[in-house]
Amino acid sequence: MLMIMYSFRSSEAPSVWFLVGIVMRLCISLGLHRKLQPARARSVSPYVLQLRKRLFWSAYVLDRMMSLSLGRPTGISDRDIDIEMPLDIDCVNPNPVPSAVTGACTSLTSAIHLINLKRIESAIQKQAYRVDRPATDSPDDLLQRIDAWEAAIPAEASSPSSWNIPCVSRDYFLMRGLESRLFLLRPLTVEPDADRQHIKLLADSSTLQRAIRANSNTLFTYIQHFPSAQCFHECFEDLASRVLDLIAITPNDPSNGGTANPLPLPMAMQDEFPWASLLTDMPGVMSAPLSAAPAHPEQDVHR
């Protein structure tokens, strides 16, 4: 597990995909995905029982995250898992028994809430990205599950001192819920007969704003490994700023400059940002040696 965490940030480390697969297979070999029989469970301390659950569900989160991101099958089906979720108690609690659960926010609350989201995403992958036949099931049930998950975000996540628990922020949870909606709706809205309500939900301005910022953060991470891609990150930031400015204008409100039929964004921006030529150079830039990064990347972007 520690090797996986290291590989996320190191370009020289082994493939995260292969490491996650190894960890999941080890969990299966050790039977961590199965509920222990009562006789055996009585011979194991409550603390070890909780460690087993925490370890498996940590591997589950990584497996679902990598599978959905890369478009690959999961390491284990949800139908083959019957181990319970870990108790919502502080991870250092020496007596992790059900009676210790008080309902207060603990150091495991965030992790458990994110595990619940990954279980929803697992259902999304099974329904929307199946390859044996076209996806025909309505996404409404999964959208309702995401809504319910967001409604259950711990109240402590909104507190400025949430990091003391520790607990991730409400914004972080909302960003993860946004990504789940994008995963669900993207393959459904590319069809000619796509539901207009789903298209509207996908294109909602608040959703788009968060998605743009999420992509910005992702590109920033990439350039830590590939400095030669800095020009693409700056190009994206220019485009993102322009898009967010246009979103801020209500389309049908003439009082703030809106128009009934706004110009499509690519046409509106292509003269101001002649960035398209960069796309033809992308394979060469991404494969260039790290030392080949330009001393002043901003010179590669025509501002």
PDB file of N, CA and C in Angstrom, residues 47 153 166 182 192 208 222 245 260 284:
ATOM      1  N   TYR A  47      -9.320  -5.367  17.363  1.00  0.00           N
ATOM      2  CA  TYR A  47      -8.448  -4.439  16.659  1.00  0.00           C
ATOM      3  C   TYR A  47      -7.971  -5.032  15.333  1.00  0.00           C
ATOM      4  N   ILE A 153     -23.006  14.180   3.591  1.00  0.00           N
ATOM      5  CA  ILE A 153     -21.655  14.676   3.886  1.00  0.00           C
ATOM      6  C   ILE A 153     -21.612  15.127   5.346  1.00  0.00           C
ATOM      7  N   PRO A 166      -8.822  14.222  11.731  1.00  0.00           N
ATOM      8  CA  PRO A 166      -8.928  15.010  10.496  1.00  0.00           C
ATOM      9  C   PRO A 166     -10.159  14.623   9.678  1.00  0.00           C
ATOM     10  N   LEU A 182     -20.070  13.092 -13.701  1.00  0.00           N
ATOM     11  CA  LEU A 182     -19.446  13.169 -15.021  1.00  0.00           C
ATOM     12  C   LEU A 182     -19.190  11.771 -15.578  1.00  0.00           C
ATOM     13  N   PRO A 192     -27.171  10.669 -30.092  1.00  0.00           N
ATOM     14  CA  PRO A 192     -28.059  11.674 -30.718  1.00  0.00           C
ATOM     15  C   PRO A 192     -29.380  11.863 -29.983  1.00  0.00           C
ATOM     16  N   LEU A 208     -19.625  22.712 -14.436  1.00  0.00           N
ATOM     17  CA  LEU A 208     -18.544  22.955 -15.378  1.00  0.00           C
ATOM     18  C   LEU A 208     -17.394  23.698 -14.722  1.00  0.00           C
ATOM     19  N   TYR A 222       0.639  16.760 -13.763  1.00  0.00           N
ATOM     20  CA  TYR A 222       1.381  16.201 -14.890  1.00  0.00           C
ATOM     21  C   TYR A 222       2.689  16.947 -15.138  1.00  0.00           C
ATOM     22  N   ASP A 245     -15.342  33.224 -17.618  1.00  0.00           N
ATOM     23  CA  ASP A 245     -15.871  34.571 -17.821  1.00  0.00           C
ATOM     24  C   ASP A 245     -17.179  34.528 -18.594  1.00  0.00           C
ATOM     25  N   ALA A 260     -29.314  36.022 -26.690  1.00  0.00           N
ATOM     26  CA  ALA A 260     -30.217  34.878 -26.779  1.00  0.00           C
ATOM     27  C   ALA A 260     -29.538  33.685 -27.426  1.00  0.00           C
ATOM     28  N   GLY A 284       5.185  15.206 -29.569  1.00  0.00           N
ATOM     29  CA  GLY A 284       6.612  15.473 -29.479  1.00  0.00           C
ATOM     30  C   GLY A 284       6.997  16.131 -28.181  1.00  0.00           C
TER      31      GLY A 284
END
